[in-house]
mmCIF file of C-alpha atoms in Angstrom:
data_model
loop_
_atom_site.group_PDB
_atom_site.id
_atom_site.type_symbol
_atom_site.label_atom_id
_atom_site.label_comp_id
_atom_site.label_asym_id
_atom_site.label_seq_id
_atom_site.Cartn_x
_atom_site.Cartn_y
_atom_site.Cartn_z
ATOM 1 C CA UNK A 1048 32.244 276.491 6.034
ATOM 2 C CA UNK A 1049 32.390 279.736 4.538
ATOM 3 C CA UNK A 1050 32.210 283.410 6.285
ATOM 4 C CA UNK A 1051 32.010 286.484 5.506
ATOM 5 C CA UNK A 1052 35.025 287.812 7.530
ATOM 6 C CA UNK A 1053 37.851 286.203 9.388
ATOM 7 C CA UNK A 1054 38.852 287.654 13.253
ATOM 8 C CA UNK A 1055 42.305 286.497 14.508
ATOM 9 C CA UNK A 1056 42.492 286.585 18.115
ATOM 10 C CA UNK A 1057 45.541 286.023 20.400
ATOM 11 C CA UNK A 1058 45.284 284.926 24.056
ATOM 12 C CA UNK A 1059 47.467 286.244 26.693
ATOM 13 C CA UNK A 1060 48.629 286.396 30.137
ATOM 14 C CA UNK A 1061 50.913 284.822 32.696
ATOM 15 C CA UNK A 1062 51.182 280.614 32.859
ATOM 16 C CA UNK A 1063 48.615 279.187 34.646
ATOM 17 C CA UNK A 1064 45.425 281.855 34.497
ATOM 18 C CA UNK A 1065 43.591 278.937 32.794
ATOM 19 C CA UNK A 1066 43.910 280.320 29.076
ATOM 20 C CA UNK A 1067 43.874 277.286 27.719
ATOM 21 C CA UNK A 1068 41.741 276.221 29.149
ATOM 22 C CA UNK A 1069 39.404 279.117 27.921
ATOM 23 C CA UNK A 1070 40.064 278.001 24.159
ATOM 24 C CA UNK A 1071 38.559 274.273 24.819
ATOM 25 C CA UNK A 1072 35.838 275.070 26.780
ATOM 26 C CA UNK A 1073 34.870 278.030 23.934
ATOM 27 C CA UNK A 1074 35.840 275.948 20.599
ATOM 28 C CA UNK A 1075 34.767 272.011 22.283
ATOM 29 C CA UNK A 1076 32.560 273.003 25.070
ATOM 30 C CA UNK A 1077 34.482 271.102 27.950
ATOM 31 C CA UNK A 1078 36.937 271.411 30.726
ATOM 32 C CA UNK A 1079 40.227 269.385 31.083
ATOM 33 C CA UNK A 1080 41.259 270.280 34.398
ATOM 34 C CA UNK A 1081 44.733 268.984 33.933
ATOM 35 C CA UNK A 1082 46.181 270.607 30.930
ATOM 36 C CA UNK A 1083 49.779 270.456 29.215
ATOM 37 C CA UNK A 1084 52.022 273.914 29.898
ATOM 38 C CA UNK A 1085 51.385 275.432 26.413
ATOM 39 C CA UNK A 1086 54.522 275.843 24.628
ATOM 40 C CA UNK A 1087 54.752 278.210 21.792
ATOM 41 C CA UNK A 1088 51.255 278.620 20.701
ATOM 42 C CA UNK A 1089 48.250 276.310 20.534
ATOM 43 C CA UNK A 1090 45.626 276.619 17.419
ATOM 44 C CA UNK A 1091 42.211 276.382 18.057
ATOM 45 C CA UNK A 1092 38.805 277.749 15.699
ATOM 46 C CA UNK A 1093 35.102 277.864 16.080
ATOM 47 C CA UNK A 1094 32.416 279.824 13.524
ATOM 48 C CA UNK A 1095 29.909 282.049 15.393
ATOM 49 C CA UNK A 1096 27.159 284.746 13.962
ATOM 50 C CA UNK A 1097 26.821 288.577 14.613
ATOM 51 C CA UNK A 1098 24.442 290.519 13.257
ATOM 52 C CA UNK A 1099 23.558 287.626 10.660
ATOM 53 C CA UNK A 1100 27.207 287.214 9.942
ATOM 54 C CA UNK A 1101 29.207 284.121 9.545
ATOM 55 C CA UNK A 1102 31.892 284.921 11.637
ATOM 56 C CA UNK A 1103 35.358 282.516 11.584
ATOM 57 C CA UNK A 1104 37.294 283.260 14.872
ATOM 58 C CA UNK A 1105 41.089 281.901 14.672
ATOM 59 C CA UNK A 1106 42.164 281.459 18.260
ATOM 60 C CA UNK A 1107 45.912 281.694 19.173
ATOM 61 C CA UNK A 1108 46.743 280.526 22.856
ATOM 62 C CA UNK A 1109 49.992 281.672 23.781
ATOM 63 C CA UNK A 1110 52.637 280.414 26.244
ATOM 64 C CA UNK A 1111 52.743 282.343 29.534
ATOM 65 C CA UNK A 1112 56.576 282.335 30.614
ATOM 66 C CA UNK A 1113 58.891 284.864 30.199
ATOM 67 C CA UNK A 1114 61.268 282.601 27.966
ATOM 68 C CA UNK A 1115 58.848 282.151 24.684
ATOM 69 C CA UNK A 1116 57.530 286.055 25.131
ATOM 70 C CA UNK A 1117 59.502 286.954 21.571
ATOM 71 C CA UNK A 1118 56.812 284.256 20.067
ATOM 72 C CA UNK A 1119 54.133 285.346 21.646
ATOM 73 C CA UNK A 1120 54.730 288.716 20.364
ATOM 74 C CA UNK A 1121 54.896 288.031 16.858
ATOM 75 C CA UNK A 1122 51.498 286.832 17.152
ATOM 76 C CA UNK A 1123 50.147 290.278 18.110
ATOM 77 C CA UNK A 1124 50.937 291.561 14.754
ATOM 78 C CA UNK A 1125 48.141 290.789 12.482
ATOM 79 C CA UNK A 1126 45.462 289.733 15.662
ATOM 80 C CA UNK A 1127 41.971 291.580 15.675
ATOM 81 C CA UNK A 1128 41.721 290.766 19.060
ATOM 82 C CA UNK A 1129 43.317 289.985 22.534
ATOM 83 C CA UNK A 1130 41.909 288.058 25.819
ATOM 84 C CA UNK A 1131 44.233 289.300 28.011
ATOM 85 C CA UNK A 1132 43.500 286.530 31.109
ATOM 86 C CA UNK A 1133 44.442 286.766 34.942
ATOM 87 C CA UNK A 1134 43.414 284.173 37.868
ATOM 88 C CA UNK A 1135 41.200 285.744 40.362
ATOM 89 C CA UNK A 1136 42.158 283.516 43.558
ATOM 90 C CA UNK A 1137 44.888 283.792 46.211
ATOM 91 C CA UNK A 1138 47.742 281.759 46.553
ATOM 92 C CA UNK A 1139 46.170 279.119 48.702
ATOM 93 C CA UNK A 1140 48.302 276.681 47.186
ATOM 94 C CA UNK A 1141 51.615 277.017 45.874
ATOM 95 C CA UNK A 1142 50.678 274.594 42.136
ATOM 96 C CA UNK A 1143 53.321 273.725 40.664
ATOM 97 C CA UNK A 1144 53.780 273.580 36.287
ATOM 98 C CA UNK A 1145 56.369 271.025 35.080
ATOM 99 C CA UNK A 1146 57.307 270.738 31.622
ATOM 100 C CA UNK A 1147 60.233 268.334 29.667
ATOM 101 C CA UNK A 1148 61.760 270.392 27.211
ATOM 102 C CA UNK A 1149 64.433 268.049 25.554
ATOM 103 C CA UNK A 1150 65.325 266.044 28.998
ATOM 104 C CA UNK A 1151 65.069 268.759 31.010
ATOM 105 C CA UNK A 1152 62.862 269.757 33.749
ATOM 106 C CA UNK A 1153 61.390 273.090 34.661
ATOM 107 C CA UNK A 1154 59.152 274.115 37.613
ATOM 108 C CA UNK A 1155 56.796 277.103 37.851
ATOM 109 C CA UNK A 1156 55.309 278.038 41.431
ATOM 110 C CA UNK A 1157 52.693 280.043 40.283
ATOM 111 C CA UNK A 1158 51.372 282.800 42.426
ATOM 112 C CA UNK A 1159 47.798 283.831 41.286
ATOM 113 C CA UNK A 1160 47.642 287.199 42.831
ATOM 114 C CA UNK A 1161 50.750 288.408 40.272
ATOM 115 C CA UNK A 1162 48.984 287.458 37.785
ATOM 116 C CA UNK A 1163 46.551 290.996 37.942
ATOM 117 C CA UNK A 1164 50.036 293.084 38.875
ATOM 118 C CA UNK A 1165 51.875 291.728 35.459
ATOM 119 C CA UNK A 1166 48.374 292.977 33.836
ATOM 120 C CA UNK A 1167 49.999 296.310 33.107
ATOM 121 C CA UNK A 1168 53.515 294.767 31.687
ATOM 122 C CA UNK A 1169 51.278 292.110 29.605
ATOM 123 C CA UNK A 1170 49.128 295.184 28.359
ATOM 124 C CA UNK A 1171 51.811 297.559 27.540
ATOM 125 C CA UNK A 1172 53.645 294.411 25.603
ATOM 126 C CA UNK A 1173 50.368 294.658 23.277
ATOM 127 C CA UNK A 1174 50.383 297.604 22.804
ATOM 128 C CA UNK A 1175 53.692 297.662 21.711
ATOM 129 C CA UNK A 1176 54.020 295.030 19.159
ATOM 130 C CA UNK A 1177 49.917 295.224 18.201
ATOM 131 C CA UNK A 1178 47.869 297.413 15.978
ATOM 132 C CA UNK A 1179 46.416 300.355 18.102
ATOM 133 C CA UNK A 1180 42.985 299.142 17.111
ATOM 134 C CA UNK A 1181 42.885 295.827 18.408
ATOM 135 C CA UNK A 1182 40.012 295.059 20.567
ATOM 136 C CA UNK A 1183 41.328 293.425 24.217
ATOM 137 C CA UNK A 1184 38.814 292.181 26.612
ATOM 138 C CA UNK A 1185 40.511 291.397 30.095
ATOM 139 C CA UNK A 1186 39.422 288.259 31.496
ATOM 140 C CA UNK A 1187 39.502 287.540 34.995
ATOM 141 C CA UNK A 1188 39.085 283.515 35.246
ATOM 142 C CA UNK A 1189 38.547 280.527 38.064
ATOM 143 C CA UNK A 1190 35.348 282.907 39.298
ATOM 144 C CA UNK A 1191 33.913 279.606 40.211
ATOM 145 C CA UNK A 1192 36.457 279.860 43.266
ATOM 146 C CA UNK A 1193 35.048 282.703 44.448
ATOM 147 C CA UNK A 1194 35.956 281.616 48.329
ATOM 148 C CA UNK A 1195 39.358 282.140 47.341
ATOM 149 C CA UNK A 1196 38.826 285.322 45.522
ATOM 150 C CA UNK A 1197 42.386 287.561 45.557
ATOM 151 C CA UNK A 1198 41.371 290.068 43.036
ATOM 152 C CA UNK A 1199 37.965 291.796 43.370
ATOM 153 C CA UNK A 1200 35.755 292.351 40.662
ATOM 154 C CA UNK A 1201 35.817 295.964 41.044
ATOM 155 C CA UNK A 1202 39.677 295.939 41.066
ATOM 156 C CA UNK A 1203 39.405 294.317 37.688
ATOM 157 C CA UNK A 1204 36.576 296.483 36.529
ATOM 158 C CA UNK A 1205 38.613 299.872 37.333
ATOM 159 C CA UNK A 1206 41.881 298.112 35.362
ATOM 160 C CA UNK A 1207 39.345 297.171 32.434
ATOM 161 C CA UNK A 1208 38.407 301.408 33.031
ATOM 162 C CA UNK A 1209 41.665 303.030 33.264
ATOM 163 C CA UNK A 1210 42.676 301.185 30.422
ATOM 164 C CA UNK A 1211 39.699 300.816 27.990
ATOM 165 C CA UNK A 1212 39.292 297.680 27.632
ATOM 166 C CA UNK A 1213 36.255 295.147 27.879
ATOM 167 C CA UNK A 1214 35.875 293.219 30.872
ATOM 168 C CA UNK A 1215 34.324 290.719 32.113
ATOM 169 C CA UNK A 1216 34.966 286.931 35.048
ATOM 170 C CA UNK A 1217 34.513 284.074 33.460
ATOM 171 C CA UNK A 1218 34.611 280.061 34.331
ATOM 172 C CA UNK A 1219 36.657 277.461 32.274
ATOM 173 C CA UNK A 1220 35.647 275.205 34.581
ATOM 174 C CA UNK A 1221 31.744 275.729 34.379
ATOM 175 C CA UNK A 1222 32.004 277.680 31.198
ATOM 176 C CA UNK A 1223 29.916 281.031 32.706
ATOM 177 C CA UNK A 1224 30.741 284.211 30.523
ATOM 178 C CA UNK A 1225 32.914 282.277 28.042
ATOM 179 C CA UNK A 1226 30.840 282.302 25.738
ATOM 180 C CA UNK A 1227 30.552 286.057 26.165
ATOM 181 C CA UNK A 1228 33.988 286.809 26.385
ATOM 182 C CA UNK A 1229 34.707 285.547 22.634
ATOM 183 C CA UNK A 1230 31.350 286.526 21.539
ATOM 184 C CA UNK A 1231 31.622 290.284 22.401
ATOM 185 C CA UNK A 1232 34.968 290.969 21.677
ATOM 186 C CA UNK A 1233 33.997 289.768 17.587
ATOM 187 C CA UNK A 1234 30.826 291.888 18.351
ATOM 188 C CA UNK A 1235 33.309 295.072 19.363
ATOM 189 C CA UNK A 1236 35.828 294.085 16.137
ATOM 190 C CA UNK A 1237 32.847 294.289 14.010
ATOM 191 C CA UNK A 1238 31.410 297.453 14.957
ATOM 192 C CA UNK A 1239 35.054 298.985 14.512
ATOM 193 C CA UNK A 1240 33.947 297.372 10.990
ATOM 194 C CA UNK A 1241 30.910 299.169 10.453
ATOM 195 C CA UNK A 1242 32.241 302.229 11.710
ATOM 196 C CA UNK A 1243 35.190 302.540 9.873
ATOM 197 C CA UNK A 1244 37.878 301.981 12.442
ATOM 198 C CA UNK A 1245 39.697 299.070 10.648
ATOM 199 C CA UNK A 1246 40.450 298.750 7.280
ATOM 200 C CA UNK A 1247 39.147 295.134 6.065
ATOM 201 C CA UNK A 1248 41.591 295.371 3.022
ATOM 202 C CA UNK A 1249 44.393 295.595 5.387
ATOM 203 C CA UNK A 1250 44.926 291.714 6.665
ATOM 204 C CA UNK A 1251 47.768 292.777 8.906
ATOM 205 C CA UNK A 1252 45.130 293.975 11.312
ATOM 206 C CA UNK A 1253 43.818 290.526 11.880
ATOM 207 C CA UNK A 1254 40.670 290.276 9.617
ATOM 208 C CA UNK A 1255 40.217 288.295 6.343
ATOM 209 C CA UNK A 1256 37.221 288.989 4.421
ATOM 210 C CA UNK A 1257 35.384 286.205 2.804
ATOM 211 C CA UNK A 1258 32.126 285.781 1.224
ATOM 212 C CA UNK A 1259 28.614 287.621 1.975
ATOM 213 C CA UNK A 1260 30.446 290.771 4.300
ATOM 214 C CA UNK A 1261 29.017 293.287 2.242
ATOM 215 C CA UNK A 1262 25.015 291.826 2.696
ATOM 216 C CA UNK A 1263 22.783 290.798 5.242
ATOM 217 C CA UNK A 1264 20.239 292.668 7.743
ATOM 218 C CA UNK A 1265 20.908 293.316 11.543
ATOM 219 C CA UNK A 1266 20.018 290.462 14.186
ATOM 220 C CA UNK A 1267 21.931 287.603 16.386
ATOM 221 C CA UNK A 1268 21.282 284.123 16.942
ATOM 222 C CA UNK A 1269 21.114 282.192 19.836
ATOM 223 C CA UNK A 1270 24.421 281.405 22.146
ATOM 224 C CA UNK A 1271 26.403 283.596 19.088
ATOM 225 C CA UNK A 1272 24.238 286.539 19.458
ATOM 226 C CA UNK A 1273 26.008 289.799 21.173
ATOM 227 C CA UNK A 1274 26.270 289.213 24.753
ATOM 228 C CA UNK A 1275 25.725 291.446 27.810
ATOM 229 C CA UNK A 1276 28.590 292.789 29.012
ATOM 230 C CA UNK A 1277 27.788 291.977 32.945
ATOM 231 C CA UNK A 1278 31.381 291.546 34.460
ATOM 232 C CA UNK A 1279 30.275 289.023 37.372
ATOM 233 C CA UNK A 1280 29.641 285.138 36.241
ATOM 234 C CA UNK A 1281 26.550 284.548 38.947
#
């Protein structure tokens, strides 16, 4: 299917915040709630519509451990976009990640409250290696366990502030606010579009332009339209 421009986005955050998660329930609409540790990166794509635009979003999900970080930052070079993703809920149980990597075994004990403190090392990494344009919405998942809520919404809202990003809670599991999560971080790229911000000539900052960007009046459609930007998923 053609578009008329191409957003590259790059998901990231510590192993276990339910990124992958994310990417299936946004590009198939459903929820495997027992998913493979991603290693490397995991591909996924889905066309959406803003402002009466074809819109092609490429969707890299990145591994979460410390040992594949040097891949996951070449990935931020040349991405539109970033879903930077943390688990809302306290450690009520220690869950365990196992992966076999050539016959051996590795274990993760995941504690969910870290994953909001590495926010700020996961954010300055982006900054880093990204372009200083790129849009990042912050993502704070699993808000259908709300009863074991660690982080508070307004926690994540004054991160989201101090640092200028987007934010808003979303459910893999249920799928509440994922739509809007993808959906208004292509509606932020493309108003950096119309306004100038990013160069569309310039592929390196994550956009590829294909046919029709140049035409076409104002307007959304239905679950790709722009989304409200509420940050709570009841």
């Amino acid at each position: 299917m053609s578009y008329a421009y191409l957003f590259k986005y790059i998901i990231i955050g510590d192993t276990g915040v339910g990124k992958s998660c994310l990417l299936l329930q946004f590009t198939d609409k459903r929820f495997q709630p027992v998913h493979d540790l991603t290693i490397g990166v995991e591909f996924g794509a889905r066309m959406i519509t803003i402002r009466n635009k074809p819109i092609k979003l490429q969707i890299w999900d990145t591994a979460g451990q410390e040992s594949f970080r040097s891949i996951t930052r070449s990935y931020y070079r040349g991405a539109a976009g970033a879903l930077l993703v943390y688990d809302i809920t306290r450690c009520q149980l220690a869950f365990m990640y196992m992966i076999k990597t050539e016959g051996s075994r590795y274990h993760f004990i995941i504690k969910q409250r870290e994953t909001f403190t590495h926010l700020s090392t996961w954010l300055e990494d982006a900054r880093q290696h990204a372009s200083p344009n790129m849009t990042i919405m912050l993502i704070g998942n699993k808000c259908d366990l709300a009863h074991r809520r660690a982080v508070t919404t307004e926690e994540g809202a004054q991160f989201a502030k101090e640092n200028g990003l987007i934010f808003l809670e979303t459910s893999a599991k249920t799928s509440q606010n994922v739509e809007e999560a993808f959906i208004n971080t292509a509606a932020k790229v493309y108003q950096k579009i119309e306004e100038g911000i990013l160069d569309v000539s310039n592929e390196s900052l994550g956009i590829k332009v294909g046919y029709g960007a140049g035409t076409g009046a104002a307007g959304s459609t239905r679950n790709d339209s722009i989304a409200s930007q509420s940050s709570c998923c009841s």
